[in-house]
Every structure is written in C-alpha cells, then in structure tokens.
Amino acid sequence: MSMPQPYQGHFDGTRHYFAVRVYFEDTDFSGVVYHARYLHFMERARSDMLACVGIDQRAVHAEGQGAYAVTEMHIKYRRAAVFDDALVVVSTVEAVRAASCDIHQTVMRGDEILTEARVTAAFVSPDGKARRQPAIWVAAFQPILNRPAE
C-alpha cells in the first residue's frame, strides 16, 4: 500500500491555488475563524507556491544563506469563515526585487472574498540583514510574475 502524499496546490497561469479546510482549532469562542489564523492559511499557501516553482527554502537556509521573512503586510478582513468551511487561498506574485518580493493573497469561500493581503517578504541573512535573494529564485519567479496586460 502506498502512503498518501500531502496536499499540494497548483497554478492556473500566474495564480496559485491552495485549498484549506477550517478546523475547530481555527475558530475562536464565537465560532468564527480567529483573525490570526488567516495568516497561517496564507503562509502555507505562500510556502506551497514557492515549492511548486522549485524554490527550495530549506536547502538555502541549511546552506547558511538565509531565509524569507515577512517585513510588511496589509490585510483587510471582509467576511468571516466558520468551522468546516472549504477555503481557497489565491496567491499572485506582484513584484520581485533583488532582496524581496510582493505577493497578493486572497482567501476565498467559493466566489466570496473573505480576506485580502499584500505581503512583502524580504530575503534576510542568518543575522537578520536584508540581502540579495538567490538568482535562481529570481529566475523561478519570472514565469509566475503577474504582469499587467499591455
């Protein structure tokens, strides 16, 4: 018997889709998803998106080069999710710079937008200073970079 593999999201063009189920542990005493849990959902989706394009964060960190750190986030909560909701986090890379990238993320329940965020992740050295991200990472972003239509 082969063991099941963990869930992995997928791309449709430049958009990455990552499904999330709301569990009881994600809710607060009022029965809705606690506001900070959306950050967890979005982090999982970002990490999955990077893995899907071949960015190996663990290997680069193990080599002592550094890691991504969220340096800025603007978030808007529109509607609440509740226990057992099936959600999808849609992520798009909006900008890539030498040491950082901007990612737009939307948490959806069907066609309904629940939460939106703009996230800046900077590549930082082990001592916490911003540094250029690996060139292969910058190249990996190019096919998924959400460019405005010309």
C-alpha positions as a printed NumPy array, in Angstrom:
array([[  0.   ,   0.   ,   0.   ],
       [  1.394,   3.391,  -0.927],
       [  1.084,   6.159,   1.617],
       [ -0.913,   9.25 ,   0.663],
       [  1.134,  12.334,  -0.081],
       [  0.493,  15.734,   1.484],
       [ -1.769,  18.1  ,  -0.391],
       [ -0.072,  20.403,  -2.904],
       [ -1.664,  23.435,  -4.522],
       [ -1.484,  24.238,  -8.22 ],
       [ -1.083,  27.075, -10.68 ],
       [ -3.551,  28.32 , -13.235],
       [ -1.489,  30.789, -15.233],
       [  0.16 ,  33.114, -12.721],
       [ -2.309,  32.324,  -9.929],
       [ -1.539,  29.731,  -7.298],
       [ -4.491,  27.983,  -5.635],
       [ -4.183,  26.334,  -2.228],
       [ -7.168,  24.665,  -0.534],
       [ -7.683,  24.922,   3.219],
       [-10.335,  23.352,   5.443],
       [-11.347,  25.249,   8.595],
       [-10.942,  23.06 ,  11.666],
       [-12.368,  23.642,  15.116],
       [ -8.912,  24.731,  16.347],
       [ -9.013,  27.622,  13.844],
       [-12.076,  29.185,  15.463],
       [-12.483,  31.445,  18.458],
       [-15.093,  31.299,  21.221],
       [-17.69 ,  32.893,  18.915],
       [-17.345,  30.107,  16.343],
       [-15.663,  32.113,  13.601],
       [-12.086,  31.827,  12.365],
       [ -9.764,  33.715,  14.68 ],
       [ -8.196,  36.619,  12.769],
       [ -4.587,  35.405,  13.151],
       [ -5.404,  32.012,  11.624],
       [ -5.761,  33.667,   8.218],
       [ -2.033,  34.445,   8.483],
       [ -1.385,  30.712,   8.927],
       [ -3.511,  29.865,   5.888],
       [ -1.664,  32.448,   3.779],
       [  1.769,  31.319,   4.996],
       [  1.027,  27.727,   3.991],
       [ -0.14 ,  28.915,   0.581],
       [  2.997,  31.07 ,   0.056],
       [  5.309,  28.228,   1.08 ],
       [  3.474,  25.815,  -1.216],
       [  3.6  ,  28.313,  -4.103],
       [  7.374,  28.677,  -3.719],
       [  7.864,  24.906,  -3.597],
       [  5.709,  24.494,  -6.726],
       [  8.079,  26.723,  -8.718],
       [ 11.191,  24.95 ,  -7.426],
       [ 12.291,  27.359,  -4.697],
       [ 13.885,  25.179,  -2.022],
       [ 13.799,  27.346,   1.086],
       [ 15.053,  24.606,   3.385],
       [ 18.194,  23.882,   1.328],
       [ 19.159,  27.565,   1.071],
       [ 18.616,  28.02 ,   4.802],
       [ 20.639,  24.872,   5.582],
       [ 23.498,  26.248,   3.458],
       [ 23.533,  29.311,   5.724],
       [ 22.457,  31.751,   3.005],
       [ 19.295,  32.988,   4.696],
       [ 15.528,  32.813,   4.551],
       [ 12.447,  34.843,   3.731],
       [ 10.921,  36.989,   6.464],
       [  7.673,  38.887,   6.18 ],
       [  8.584,  42.553,   6.537],
       [  5.251,  44.13 ,   5.709],
       [  1.64 ,  43.033,   5.458],
       [ -1.523,  44.971,   4.689],
       [ -4.61 ,  42.924,   5.38 ],
       [ -8.33 ,  43.52 ,   5.029],
       [-10.914,  41.27 ,   6.625],
       [-14.209,  41.334,   4.736],
       [-16.219,  38.329,   5.921],
       [-15.761,  35.602,   8.499],
       [-15.102,  31.943,   7.825],
       [-16.572,  29.329,  10.154],
       [-15.874,  25.76 ,  11.191],
       [-15.737,  23.262,   8.294],
       [-15.65 ,  25.908,   5.558],
       [-13.715,  24.883,   2.452],
       [-11.475,  27.823,   1.582],
       [ -9.012,  28.544,  -1.201],
       [ -6.059,  30.897,  -0.874],
       [ -5.229,  32.515,  -4.214],
       [ -1.692,  33.924,  -4.395],
       [ -0.031,  36.008,  -7.104],
       [  3.481,  37.401,  -7.202],
       [  3.145,  41.111,  -7.954],
       [  6.795,  42.261,  -7.838],
       [ 10.258,  40.757,  -7.499],
       [ 13.241,  42.841,  -6.435],
       [ 16.829,  41.941,  -5.633],
       [ 16.116,  41.234,  -1.965],
       [ 12.331,  40.927,  -1.723],
       [  9.054,  40.063,  -3.383],
       [  5.456,  41.255,  -3.089],
       [  2.649,  38.723,  -3.031],
       [ -1.078,  39.409,  -3.163],
       [ -3.213,  36.827,  -1.412],
       [ -6.965,  36.367,  -1.269],
       [ -8.784,  33.91 ,   0.986],
       [-11.984,  32.805,  -0.732],
       [-15.042,  30.754,   0.144],
       [-16.406,  29.884,  -3.27 ],
       [-16.645,  33.196,  -5.138],
       [-16.769,  35.214,  -1.92 ],
       [-13.673,  37.152,  -0.834],
       [-13.118,  36.766,   2.911],
       [ -9.676,  38.29 ,   3.394],
       [ -7.12 ,  40.045,   1.191],
       [ -3.493,  40.799,   1.956],
       [ -0.452,  42.311,   0.302],
       [  2.685,  40.727,   1.704],
       [  6.301,  41.787,   1.306],
       [  8.816,  39.031,   2.04 ],
       [ 12.47 ,  40.006,   2.244],
       [ 15.37 ,  37.618,   1.952],
       [ 17.486,  38.005,   5.076],
       [ 20.869,  36.628,   6.077],
       [ 21.19 ,  34.446,   9.19 ],
       [ 21.996,  37.595,  11.199],
       [ 18.739,  39.218,  10.051],
       [ 20.059,  41.684,   7.476],
       [ 18.421,  42.06 ,   4.072],
       [ 20.473,  40.566,   1.257],
       [ 20.029,  39.631,  -2.386],
       [ 17.936,  36.557,  -2.834],
       [ 19.446,  33.695,  -4.847],
       [ 19.474,  34.43 ,  -8.587],
       [ 17.8  ,  31.08 ,  -9.287],
       [ 14.885,  32.205,  -7.106],
       [ 14.503,  35.455,  -9.032],
       [ 14.506,  33.416, -12.256],
       [ 11.931,  30.97 , -10.824],
       [  9.541,  33.866, -10.187],
       [  9.588,  35.143, -13.765],
       [  7.055,  32.68 , -15.263],
       [  4.561,  33.363, -12.427],
       [  5.079,  37.105, -12.112],
       [  1.675,  38.764, -12.503],
       [  2.405,  41.432, -15.086],
       [ -0.278,  43.943, -16.092],
       [ -1.694,  43.462, -19.589],
       [ -0.084,  45.718, -22.127]])
